[in-house]
Amino acid sequence: MSKRLFNFCAGPAALPEAVLQTARDELTDWHGKGLSVMEMSHRSDEFVSIAEQAEQDLRDLLSIPSDYKVLFLQGGASQQFAQIPLNLLGEDGSADYIDTGIWSRKAIEEASRYGHINVAASAREYDYFAIPGQNEWQLSADAAYVHYTPNETIGGVEFNWIPEVGDKPLVADVSSDILSRPLDVSRFGLLYAGAQKNIGPSGLTVVIVRDDLLGKAHSKCPTMLDYSVAAQNGSMYNTPPTFAWYLSGLVFQWLKAQGGVEAMERINGAKQRKLYAAIDGSELYSNPINIADRSWMNIPFRLADDRLDKPFLVGAEERGLLNLKGHRSVGGMRASIYNAVPEAAVDALVAYMAEFEKQHG
Amino acid sequence: MSKRLFNFCAGPAALPEAVLQTARDELTDWHGKGLSVMEMSHRSDEFVSIAEQAEQDLRDLLSIPSDYKVLFLQGGASQQFAQIPLNLLGEDGSADYIDTGIWSRKAIEEASRYGHINVAASAREYDYFAIPGQNEWQLSADAAYVHYTPNETIGGVEFNWIPEVGDKPLVADVSSDILSRPLDVSRFGLLYAGAQKNIGPSGLTVVIVRDDLLGKAHSKCPTMLDYSVAAQNGSMYNTPPTFAWYLSGLVFQWLKAQGGVEAMERINGAKQRKLYAAIDGSELYSNPINIADRSWMNIPFRLADDRLDKPFLVGAEERGLLNLKGHRSVGGMRASIYNAVPEAAVDALVAYMAEFEKQHG
């Protein structure tokens, strides 16, 4: 008997159970065609229809304007950390980056190998527990673009506002909060996301890029990393990760059936309110993040005595609450409550937290 | 009712039915853990055990020496076309390449962007129907490595010998013939393969590289494309394509259960003999490749009158023989008969070819 548990993993993360059931039912024979999606030529009519439908559904969900390309790539956000400067910096340009935590610093470190990177604002002075307000940003005049990380998966801070950067292209790593609520894509030059948090399985990277930013790749940019080559070839310059693309398409259809990103905003809003209320209302648990900057998706919390961490995790597992251990660089706990984590999972976690506090508080 | 048909696709290609059934049975709940492999942290004990087992099984299958790293990467062979010179050419080195068809020419074109590429031999004078013998090769003294393509997926030529290149590292694109028969890995500096032909689903690239070739990446090589970074991090510098890695591991276990690459050599040998015999013994079908250089994996053939192509393909589909249409650059037919294509598929194809010839010959 199959028994599905509640999975709070930061990534690869939970997928909607209905999506996994469809994938299972179609795994050896897709729509009576006699073969698996994994066994189809990426240029077959069948797979092209899957791929195009997935793109259209994502465009619908985020109301992506027609002057943006949607690319289905590989390599994850870490590869984008190089790919973005290789495509947007020219031979020796400069760019502004905002430092709000571990992932934005990784982006800065890699980009610095390809040009001059100006850290226009840093959360360091807030111990990374808050996001520096726009009035503190020192944007430079000659930046090719401005990069930031709307949600820091490890630190647990999230922008609830979109920066104003004039006519500079705004570039954002939306790996961990894409599709969690509505987003005005037209405010951005480029958005990118590893799929394995809020889209689908790992091994797929979605890039949404405005047309005017294409065709400017560095002369040494690998062909496979040139956005314009991917755009000209419908993300099929070579064989794409077809199964991950297909499964992400199933997630997009599931999201539409749930009511789209507006519905997810309501559900995710309720989920995070319940969990932060449980943390803030207790003597045992705490979250250090400035309230206005708290992440909806990744909620780190500590126990007052870290000797309780182990019993807390053991008890959680016994109750089918998986992967609550915090990132090794932060310690404590972290609950990642992406779209596919149901409100029932948060209810079960909150109930367990209260029960544990009663026993150990 | 699910009905599996015979799939001759060049890639993404057929997978063993038993592997797909296991993947289906485990899809929503892997080994009673309450979640899918797709939903596991790549750093969890469960996934690490899957990943390590897959590597060990591949090492066993190919008897990979201990001074070689096995890397599980992304981007396909096309990304390797840049990644290899970025890792092995230094800041401005040179390398020898052998031109035997479309894929080796793509490798040459991309490598030429990163250093001086000497085409040491070309099959052009044979219209790409034969492989130039080693006595015709003009290797250069200062090459950092020698690159060739043991099997040309589109042209249908295959080396049945390993080139002798002295102390130069030999680099080979084994995307379409890895694991089809035994291979002496110790003769190579680096082997690479997109998974979607003879390993598993698309979105995974396997690189087998000798330790002494690590740590020489170009200063502008993206961190994600640096073999030594992947090697130091067990191919988990960032989130790897976990499901494709898992499924490839299932294929490796299936191969072991079949009797390993020695058994595949017997079976694949029988399959290709039957198909070439059917072609050579007919008046209707022909294959232009020099007999000693014929591919075991990808067998292109033409009909004497190309107006028969369409009826041939329609009749094949009616009999459950899928994806026999040749590559657009070659025309005619192509049967890709990788490990996962059973001998029964070849028998069915050969029977259909005879039946069709009787009707139309």
XYZ file of C-alpha atoms in Angstrom:
722
model
C 0.000 0.000 0.000
C 1.281 3.420 -0.935
C 1.117 6.030 1.805
C 2.042 9.609 1.031
C 3.560 11.675 3.853
C 3.900 15.446 4.305
C 7.156 16.662 2.783
C 8.643 20.015 3.857
C 11.839 19.609 1.797
C 13.424 22.803 0.427
C 14.148 21.118 -2.896
C 13.756 18.868 -4.697
C 10.407 19.445 -3.075
C 6.909 18.041 -2.823
C 4.883 17.673 -6.016
C 1.089 17.636 -6.204
C -0.115 14.108 -5.555
C -2.581 14.334 -8.453
C 0.287 15.184 -10.807
C 2.323 12.199 -9.657
C -0.676 9.926 -10.098
C -1.169 11.117 -13.679
C 2.532 10.649 -14.396
C 2.362 7.146 -12.932
C -0.705 6.196 -14.959
C 0.926 7.444 -18.175
C 4.441 6.228 -17.436
C 4.668 3.170 -19.663
C 2.133 4.234 -22.290
C 1.284 7.900 -22.860
C -2.263 8.394 -24.179
C -2.339 4.974 -25.840
C 0.623 5.753 -28.100
C 2.497 2.646 -26.981
C 5.489 4.376 -25.403
C 6.514 6.528 -22.447
C 6.985 10.283 -22.707
C 10.615 9.496 -21.837
C 10.906 7.423 -25.027
C 9.512 10.013 -27.438
C 11.607 12.005 -29.858
C 11.595 15.610 -28.681
C 10.712 16.499 -32.281
C 7.693 14.177 -32.468
C 4.230 15.691 -32.839
C 3.296 14.213 -29.467
C 6.150 15.734 -27.501
C 5.970 19.069 -29.314
C 2.309 19.283 -28.299
C 3.249 18.555 -24.667
C 6.020 21.153 -24.754
C 3.911 23.867 -26.386
C 1.003 23.276 -24.019
C 3.314 23.590 -21.017
C 4.689 26.883 -22.306
C 1.210 28.231 -23.027
C -0.051 27.234 -19.586
C 2.893 28.974 -17.911
C 2.267 32.051 -20.054
C -1.379 32.004 -18.991
C -0.570 31.527 -15.301
C 1.860 34.463 -15.163
C 0.285 36.580 -17.922
C 3.671 36.649 -19.659
C 3.686 39.399 -22.315
C 4.253 38.372 -25.933
C 7.614 40.161 -26.143
C 9.109 37.673 -23.683
C 10.536 34.266 -24.559
C 9.989 31.323 -22.225
C 12.995 28.972 -22.310
C 13.188 25.439 -20.914
C 16.861 24.899 -20.085
C 19.150 22.818 -17.887
C 21.770 23.395 -15.185
C 19.730 25.040 -12.433
C 20.053 28.520 -10.972
C 23.766 27.943 -10.343
C 24.363 27.702 -14.067
C 22.338 30.867 -14.579
C 24.736 32.659 -12.228
C 27.281 32.416 -15.091
C 24.839 32.366 -17.968
C 23.294 35.741 -17.083
C 26.547 37.744 -17.195
C 27.710 35.739 -20.240
C 24.542 36.874 -22.022
C 23.967 40.349 -20.656
C 27.330 41.848 -19.676
C 28.961 42.026 -23.096
C 32.734 41.594 -23.258
C 33.541 43.559 -20.110
C 30.465 45.223 -18.653
C 29.230 45.916 -15.149
C 26.077 45.092 -13.219
C 24.408 45.882 -9.889
C 23.597 43.050 -7.473
C 21.650 43.104 -4.216
C 22.995 40.869 -1.419
C 20.224 39.415 0.737
C 21.683 36.025 1.617
C 23.487 32.893 0.549
C 21.952 32.554 -2.907
C 22.422 36.176 -3.912
C 26.043 35.983 -2.734
C 26.614 32.901 -4.891
C 25.210 34.816 -7.850
C 27.539 37.743 -7.078
C 30.600 35.529 -6.740
C 30.073 33.836 -10.101
C 29.131 37.039 -11.963
C 32.306 38.720 -10.653
C 34.318 36.376 -12.883
C 32.781 37.979 -15.991
C 32.744 41.705 -15.285
C 32.585 44.404 -12.646
C 29.888 43.686 -10.071
C 28.679 46.506 -7.834
C 26.952 45.300 -4.671
C 24.373 48.063 -4.582
C 22.894 47.006 -1.236
C 23.588 44.328 1.340
C 21.572 42.816 4.155
C 24.798 42.122 6.025
C 24.255 45.001 8.437
C 20.923 43.379 9.355
C 22.572 39.983 9.875
C 20.526 38.955 6.831
C 17.341 39.066 8.923
C 15.908 41.951 6.886
C 15.951 43.305 3.341
C 17.560 46.714 2.798
C 14.932 49.221 1.655
C 15.178 50.739 -1.778
C 16.271 54.073 -0.246
C 19.485 52.356 0.880
C 20.397 51.050 -2.582
C 23.373 52.591 -4.407
C 22.602 51.765 -8.027
C 25.317 52.608 -10.538
C 24.808 54.558 -13.739
C 26.480 52.106 -16.108
C 25.017 48.801 -14.887
C 23.881 46.479 -17.686
C 21.232 45.108 -15.306
C 20.179 44.894 -11.659
C 20.057 41.411 -10.080
C 18.272 40.365 -6.908
C 16.914 37.256 -5.210
C 13.215 37.759 -4.359
C 13.183 34.799 -1.945
C 16.205 33.458 -0.070
C 15.513 29.741 0.348
C 18.023 29.296 3.178
C 17.733 32.555 5.096
C 13.972 32.825 4.816
C 13.646 36.453 3.713
C 11.403 37.425 0.805
C 10.701 40.657 -1.036
C 7.028 41.583 -0.948
C 7.789 44.438 -3.368
C 9.403 44.781 -6.785
C 12.426 47.097 -6.919
C 12.238 50.251 -9.033
C 15.324 50.403 -11.248
C 14.357 52.862 -13.967
C 15.177 51.641 -17.445
C 17.706 49.010 -16.333
C 16.656 45.403 -16.891
C 15.687 43.852 -13.584
C 16.919 40.251 -13.262
C 15.570 37.952 -10.553
C 16.163 34.430 -9.268
C 12.604 33.261 -8.634
C 13.561 29.613 -8.078
C 11.749 29.329 -4.781
C 8.778 31.654 -5.171
C 7.726 31.556 -8.810
C 4.001 30.814 -9.137
C 3.418 31.189 -5.391
C 1.423 34.373 -6.023
C 0.865 36.817 -8.910
C 3.947 38.532 -10.375
C 4.058 41.418 -12.838
C 6.471 39.936 -15.375
C 6.516 43.174 -17.371
C 8.567 44.781 -14.588
C 11.464 42.398 -15.303
C 14.066 41.943 -17.994
C 14.750 38.331 -17.032
C 13.365 35.833 -14.527
C 14.907 32.435 -13.884
C 14.004 29.445 -11.754
C 15.314 25.987 -11.101
C 12.206 23.818 -11.405
C 12.664 21.643 -8.325
C 10.880 23.876 -5.821
C 7.696 25.328 -7.240
C 7.561 23.966 -10.806
C 8.500 20.309 -11.207
C 11.368 17.847 -10.913
C 15.019 18.878 -10.835
C 16.961 19.047 -14.082
C 14.851 21.774 -15.672
C 15.439 25.526 -15.516
C 12.844 28.016 -16.707
C 14.049 31.377 -18.053
C 11.639 34.154 -19.008
C 13.532 36.817 -20.954
C 12.492 39.991 -22.745
C 13.278 39.899 -26.462
C 15.518 42.985 -26.478
C 18.000 41.221 -24.163
C 18.676 38.414 -26.654
C 21.582 38.330 -29.095
C 24.190 39.978 -26.882
C 26.125 36.930 -25.679
C 29.854 37.081 -24.941
C 32.027 35.734 -27.767
C 33.138 32.828 -25.550
C 29.662 31.956 -24.275
C 29.067 28.239 -24.961
C 26.422 27.854 -27.671
C 24.286 25.848 -25.263
C 24.325 28.760 -22.789
C 23.342 31.437 -25.340
C 19.731 32.449 -24.684
C 19.250 33.558 -28.286
C 20.207 30.101 -29.590
C 17.712 28.511 -27.227
C 15.069 31.045 -28.233
C 15.628 30.502 -31.969
C 15.313 26.761 -31.498
C 12.291 26.653 -29.205
C 14.557 25.325 -26.411
C 15.413 22.367 -28.650
C 18.877 23.246 -29.945
C 19.638 19.796 -28.605
C 17.553 17.248 -26.719
C 15.805 18.983 -23.803
C 14.951 17.262 -20.488
C 11.690 15.971 -21.896
C 10.251 14.195 -18.862
C 10.878 17.148 -16.533
C 9.289 19.463 -19.126
C 6.243 17.157 -19.364
C 5.874 16.861 -15.608
C 6.171 20.623 -15.160
C 3.389 20.940 -17.714
C 1.223 18.698 -15.549
C 1.972 20.989 -12.589
C 0.934 24.032 -14.636
C -2.367 22.326 -15.513
C -2.870 21.443 -11.852
C -2.232 25.079 -10.890
C -4.808 26.266 -13.411
C -7.324 23.784 -12.005
C -6.667 25.145 -8.507
C -7.536 28.635 -9.692
C -4.113 29.890 -10.794
C -1.665 32.070 -8.895
C -4.469 34.135 -7.360
C -5.768 31.008 -5.641
C -2.250 30.006 -4.641
C -1.775 33.448 -3.071
C -4.830 32.876 -0.886
C -3.805 29.353 0.089
C -0.129 30.178 0.591
C -1.093 33.279 2.548
C -3.201 31.201 4.910
C -0.451 28.566 5.254
C 2.270 31.031 6.200
C -0.015 32.971 8.569
C -0.803 29.783 10.485
C 2.830 28.724 10.757
C 4.229 32.134 11.771
C 1.379 32.500 14.287
C 2.336 29.151 15.807
C 5.966 30.246 16.043
C 5.293 33.739 17.364
C 2.669 32.524 19.846
C 5.009 30.057 21.503
C 7.774 30.283 24.073
C 9.699 27.417 22.475
C 9.936 28.416 18.805
C 11.319 31.563 17.214
C 11.919 33.041 13.771
C 14.386 35.952 13.589
C 13.246 37.569 10.349
C 11.925 41.104 10.186
C 8.166 40.603 9.937
C 7.710 42.549 6.700
C 10.467 40.509 5.030
C 9.410 37.018 6.045
C 9.298 34.350 3.363
C 6.016 32.682 2.518
C 7.805 29.675 1.089
C 10.723 28.820 3.392
C 10.163 29.322 7.086
C 13.175 28.690 9.316
C 12.602 28.438 13.039
C 14.696 27.543 16.067
C 13.894 25.796 19.301
C 14.855 27.656 22.477
C 17.184 24.785 23.410
C 18.944 23.130 20.500
C 19.208 19.892 22.457
C 15.531 19.556 21.603
C 16.226 19.613 17.857
C 16.800 15.879 17.610
C 13.709 14.786 19.584
C 11.646 17.319 17.628
C 12.775 15.837 14.311
C 12.322 12.245 15.471
C 8.783 12.964 16.644
C 8.019 14.786 13.407
C 9.113 11.818 11.305
C 7.013 9.501 13.443
C 4.023 11.657 12.544
C 4.858 11.635 8.821
C 6.256 15.202 8.772
C 9.411 14.878 6.661
C 12.481 17.007 5.993
C 12.084 19.704 8.638
C 15.782 19.885 9.488
C 17.192 23.337 8.805
C 19.984 24.046 6.340
C 23.387 23.151 7.823
C 24.532 26.777 7.609
C 21.601 27.989 9.734
C 20.700 25.073 11.991
C 17.348 24.599 13.692
C 14.321 23.784 11.563
C 12.983 24.882 8.206
C 9.551 24.226 6.790
C 9.344 24.768 3.033
C 5.687 25.174 2.183
C 5.594 25.494 -1.593
C 2.434 25.314 -3.693
C 2.359 21.500 -3.611
C 2.465 21.356 0.202
C -1.208 21.285 1.222
C -2.678 23.360 4.014
C -3.322 20.055 5.813
C 0.451 19.600 6.068
C 0.804 22.958 7.817
C -2.113 22.095 10.113
C -0.420 18.817 11.027
C 2.885 20.587 11.662
C 1.299 23.280 13.807
C -0.553 20.647 15.844
C 2.672 18.702 16.349
C 4.571 21.842 17.371
C 1.962 22.583 20.059
C 2.019 18.997 21.278
C 5.830 18.996 21.417
C 5.913 22.309 23.272
C 3.464 20.989 25.840
C 5.770 18.038 26.468
C 9.118 19.850 26.361
C 8.396 23.547 26.739
C -5.105 -1.305 -21.331
C -1.506 -0.381 -21.834
C 0.076 -1.751 -24.980
C 3.782 -1.230 -25.558
C 4.928 -0.911 -29.174
C 8.381 -1.332 -30.744
C 10.241 1.978 -30.735
C 13.185 2.546 -33.115
C 13.670 6.213 -32.157
C 17.234 7.576 -32.323
C 16.750 9.458 -29.053
C 15.145 9.965 -26.661
C 14.947 6.246 -27.231
C 13.293 3.099 -25.969
C 13.805 2.145 -22.327
C 13.577 -1.379 -20.950
C 9.934 -2.141 -20.181
C 10.903 -3.699 -16.836
C 12.642 -0.459 -15.844
C 9.597 1.627 -16.694
C 7.378 -0.718 -14.705
C 9.593 -0.378 -11.639
C 9.644 3.398 -12.026
C 5.852 3.405 -12.323
C 5.366 1.214 -9.255
C 7.683 3.453 -7.201
C 6.544 6.765 -8.632
C 4.365 8.118 -5.838
C 6.053 6.265 -2.952
C 9.642 5.035 -3.184
C 10.275 1.967 -1.018
C 7.553 2.904 1.454
C 9.221 6.213 2.357
C 6.045 8.172 1.632
C 7.394 10.278 -1.225
C 8.550 10.086 -4.832
C 12.232 9.991 -5.794
C 11.465 13.317 -7.519
C 10.525 14.818 -4.141
C 13.649 13.767 -2.233
C 16.439 16.085 -1.266
C 19.480 15.160 -3.341
C 21.394 15.185 -0.034
C 19.050 12.762 1.738
C 20.353 9.339 2.741
C 17.827 7.758 0.395
C 18.835 9.663 -2.706
C 22.553 9.460 -1.948
C 22.183 5.667 -1.776
C 20.406 5.666 -5.152
C 23.100 7.880 -6.669
C 26.029 5.903 -5.286
C 24.519 2.592 -6.351
C 24.035 3.910 -9.884
C 27.657 5.004 -10.075
C 28.921 1.703 -8.692
C 26.800 -0.287 -11.143
C 28.121 1.748 -14.073
C 31.676 1.251 -12.794
C 31.038 -2.478 -12.597
C 29.479 -2.670 -16.054
C 32.368 -0.891 -17.774
C 35.151 -1.943 -15.358
C 35.996 1.719 -14.885
C 39.447 2.039 -13.243
C 39.640 3.747 -9.853
C 41.640 6.703 -11.224
C 38.610 7.830 -13.236
C 35.752 9.979 -11.948
C 32.199 9.287 -13.055
C 30.210 12.542 -13.283
C 26.438 12.899 -13.621
C 25.917 16.240 -15.370
C 23.417 18.127 -17.520
C 23.296 19.756 -20.955
C 23.838 16.795 -23.276
C 26.701 16.114 -25.667
C 26.202 19.546 -27.251
C 27.180 21.199 -23.989
C 30.207 18.905 -23.774
C 31.324 20.223 -27.166
C 32.183 23.476 -25.304
C 32.870 21.976 -21.907
C 35.675 19.728 -23.167
C 37.838 22.509 -24.645
C 36.978 24.778 -21.693
C 38.405 22.106 -19.386
C 41.221 20.597 -21.432
C 42.564 23.265 -23.800
C 43.935 25.740 -21.257
C 43.832 29.433 -22.175
C 44.751 28.983 -25.848
C 45.655 25.393 -26.644
C 45.116 23.125 -29.623
C 43.513 19.744 -30.152
C 43.086 17.110 -32.867
C 39.601 16.141 -34.013
C 38.473 13.369 -36.362
C 35.587 14.210 -38.693
C 33.336 11.226 -39.377
C 29.947 12.910 -39.698
C 27.444 15.425 -38.439
C 28.112 15.000 -34.721
C 31.881 15.140 -34.956
C 31.588 18.264 -37.115
C 29.371 19.905 -34.485
C 32.032 19.109 -31.892
C 34.723 20.618 -34.138
C 32.725 23.768 -34.799
C 32.144 24.489 -31.109
C 35.704 23.614 -30.017
C 37.101 25.965 -32.666
C 35.719 28.868 -30.622
C 38.125 28.034 -27.780
C 41.422 27.179 -29.436
C 43.132 25.857 -32.544
C 41.451 22.713 -33.827
C 43.316 20.471 -36.254
C 41.065 18.151 -38.244
C 43.480 15.220 -38.267
C 41.332 13.074 -40.546
C 38.032 13.438 -42.351
C 35.566 10.991 -43.847
C 34.549 13.632 -46.353
C 36.480 11.957 -49.185
C 34.424 8.815 -48.524
C 31.162 10.790 -48.566
C 30.982 9.877 -44.860
C 30.227 6.257 -45.793
C 33.506 4.998 -44.290
C 35.907 5.825 -41.463
C 39.414 6.941 -42.430
C 41.959 4.377 -41.265
C 44.490 5.317 -38.640
C 47.243 5.359 -41.305
C 45.489 8.373 -42.876
C 45.402 10.436 -39.667
C 47.645 13.506 -39.377
C 47.947 13.927 -35.622
C 49.740 17.063 -34.440
C 52.551 17.149 -31.909
C 51.102 19.799 -29.606
C 47.472 18.612 -29.333
C 46.086 18.696 -25.795
C 43.849 15.751 -26.728
C 42.422 13.772 -29.655
C 38.627 13.780 -30.075
C 36.503 11.377 -32.096
C 32.929 10.110 -32.338
C 32.879 6.307 -32.082
C 29.332 6.073 -33.431
C 27.675 8.617 -35.715
C 23.972 8.453 -34.839
C 22.832 10.098 -38.071
C 25.306 8.756 -40.636
C 25.375 5.236 -39.263
C 29.139 4.648 -39.164
C 30.822 3.190 -36.091
C 34.414 2.509 -35.089
C 35.014 -1.129 -34.265
C 38.528 -0.204 -33.115
C 40.035 2.224 -30.634
C 42.485 4.748 -32.110
C 46.112 4.641 -30.999
C 47.185 8.160 -30.033
C 50.301 7.625 -27.935
C 50.285 9.557 -24.681
C 47.606 12.064 -25.763
C 44.300 11.813 -23.929
C 41.730 10.234 -26.190
C 38.305 11.887 -25.866
C 35.185 10.215 -27.261
C 31.478 10.999 -27.635
C 29.931 7.642 -26.765
C 26.365 8.993 -26.546
C 24.932 6.396 -28.883
C 27.053 3.314 -28.241
C 28.029 3.357 -24.569
C 27.174 0.043 -22.882
C 26.306 -1.611 -26.204
C 29.400 -3.848 -25.880
C 32.569 -3.960 -23.773
C 34.867 -0.922 -23.904
C 38.384 -0.589 -22.514
C 37.944 2.650 -20.561
C 41.646 2.727 -19.671
C 42.438 3.619 -23.298
C 40.602 6.949 -22.901
C 41.191 10.238 -21.155
C 37.525 11.205 -21.238
C 34.278 9.617 -22.369
C 30.962 11.432 -22.493
C 27.402 10.467 -23.299
C 24.003 12.074 -23.339
C 21.832 9.581 -21.485
C 18.832 9.502 -23.795
C 20.032 6.748 -26.129
C 21.629 3.901 -24.243
C 21.454 4.997 -20.587
C 18.182 6.575 -19.504
C 15.965 9.617 -19.990
C 17.170 12.879 -21.510
C 18.493 15.602 -19.215
C 21.428 13.606 -17.872
C 24.968 13.510 -19.256
C 27.521 10.980 -18.046
C 31.212 11.955 -18.146
C 33.986 9.491 -17.298
C 37.239 11.390 -16.878
C 40.749 10.397 -15.800
C 41.882 12.186 -12.644
C 44.969 13.820 -14.207
C 42.735 15.802 -16.589
C 40.916 17.597 -13.766
C 41.806 21.046 -12.444
C 42.844 22.620 -15.753
C 39.720 24.612 -16.590
C 39.876 27.911 -18.477
C 39.637 30.975 -16.231
C 36.276 31.876 -17.777
C 34.797 28.375 -17.589
C 31.461 28.601 -15.751
C 31.773 26.926 -12.352
C 28.958 24.555 -13.307
C 30.955 23.432 -16.371
C 34.216 22.780 -14.489
C 34.718 19.014 -14.222
C 36.863 19.382 -11.112
C 34.069 21.220 -9.257
C 31.640 18.446 -10.178
C 34.183 15.814 -9.142
C 34.885 17.468 -5.778
C 31.175 17.651 -5.052
C 30.134 14.176 -6.159
C 28.168 15.750 -9.042
C 26.130 17.667 -6.443
C 27.605 21.165 -6.598
C 23.971 22.073 -7.107
C 20.816 19.982 -7.448
C 21.415 17.243 -10.024
C 18.685 15.792 -12.291
C 17.677 13.299 -9.617
C 14.943 11.388 -11.416
C 17.041 10.846 -14.549
C 19.938 9.676 -12.354
C 17.626 7.246 -10.518
C 16.134 5.905 -13.718
C 19.573 5.438 -15.278
C 20.484 3.470 -12.162
C 17.522 1.185 -12.817
C 18.812 0.682 -16.366
C 22.265 -0.219 -15.042
C 20.702 -2.804 -12.725
C 18.679 -4.178 -15.634
C 21.861 -4.442 -17.726
C 23.596 -6.362 -14.964
C 20.640 -8.723 -14.733
C 20.864 -9.316 -18.503
C 24.495 -10.373 -18.123
C 26.264 -7.035 -18.557
C 27.889 -5.604 -21.653
C 29.167 -9.018 -22.748
C 25.581 -10.221 -23.017
C 24.564 -7.007 -24.758
C 27.362 -7.562 -27.285
C 25.910 -10.977 -28.149
C 22.353 -9.704 -28.380
C 23.217 -6.501 -30.221
C 25.483 -8.489 -32.553
C 22.611 -10.783 -33.437
C 20.203 -7.865 -33.895
C 22.434 -5.956 -36.310
C 23.367 -9.086 -38.279
C 19.690 -9.840 -38.870
C 18.852 -6.321 -39.965
C 21.856 -5.837 -42.272
C 21.196 -9.295 -43.752
C 17.628 -8.271 -44.488
C 18.853 -5.085 -46.180
C 21.696 -6.668 -48.142
C 19.591 -9.645 -49.197
C 16.882 -7.500 -50.766
C 16.477 -5.645 -54.027
C 14.406 -2.917 -52.404
C 16.520 -1.819 -49.421
C 20.089 -0.578 -49.293
C 22.619 0.734 -46.783
C 25.591 2.635 -48.232
C 28.068 2.231 -45.369
C 31.389 0.434 -45.795
C 30.720 -2.962 -44.234
C 33.561 -2.803 -41.696
C 32.356 0.606 -40.481
C 28.657 -0.115 -40.104
C 26.959 0.971 -36.886
C 25.410 -1.626 -34.625
C 23.148 0.959 -33.044
C 21.818 3.214 -35.823
C 21.083 1.562 -39.128
C 19.979 3.879 -41.932
C 18.537 2.336 -45.060
C 16.888 3.594 -48.216
C 14.158 2.208 -50.406
C 14.972 1.925 -54.114
C 12.125 4.315 -54.890
C 11.612 7.076 -52.332
C 7.939 7.310 -53.302
C 7.618 4.112 -51.281
C 8.899 5.828 -48.110
C 5.488 7.030 -47.035
C 3.616 3.735 -47.535
C 6.493 1.926 -45.797
C 6.210 4.184 -42.734
C 2.413 3.994 -42.660
C 2.489 0.201 -42.793
C 5.182 0.099 -40.116
C 3.104 2.208 -37.734
C 0.090 -0.025 -38.367
C 2.211 -2.940 -37.195
C 3.423 -1.091 -34.084
C 6.892 -0.317 -35.469
C 7.479 3.308 -34.463
C 9.919 6.045 -35.435
C 11.606 4.506 -38.456
C 11.769 7.735 -40.450
C 15.366 8.700 -41.239
C 17.000 11.921 -40.094
C 15.923 14.841 -42.262
C 19.514 15.410 -43.456
C 19.777 11.845 -44.785
C 16.243 10.841 -45.740
C 15.027 7.265 -46.088
C 14.712 5.124 -42.971
C 16.716 4.645 -39.806
C 16.305 1.891 -37.244
C 17.992 2.656 -33.936
C 18.391 -0.626 -32.112
C 19.859 0.305 -28.749
C 20.137 -2.071 -25.787
C 16.507 -1.555 -24.787
C 15.167 -2.495 -28.224
C 14.548 -6.238 -27.960
C 15.522 -8.770 -30.603
C 11.785 -9.346 -31.117
C 11.530 -5.772 -32.407
C 14.178 -6.475 -35.040
C 12.447 -9.730 -35.955
C 9.177 -7.862 -36.414
C 10.871 -5.192 -38.518
C 12.642 -7.728 -40.723
C 9.373 -9.625 -41.245
C 7.592 -6.417 -42.189
C 10.383 -5.413 -44.594
C 10.059 -8.761 -46.398
C 6.281 -8.467 -46.529
C 6.495 -4.911 -47.853
C 9.059 -5.892 -50.493
C 6.829 -8.714 -51.682
C 3.994 -6.242 -52.163
C 5.966 -3.336 -53.622
C 9.304 -4.720 -54.776
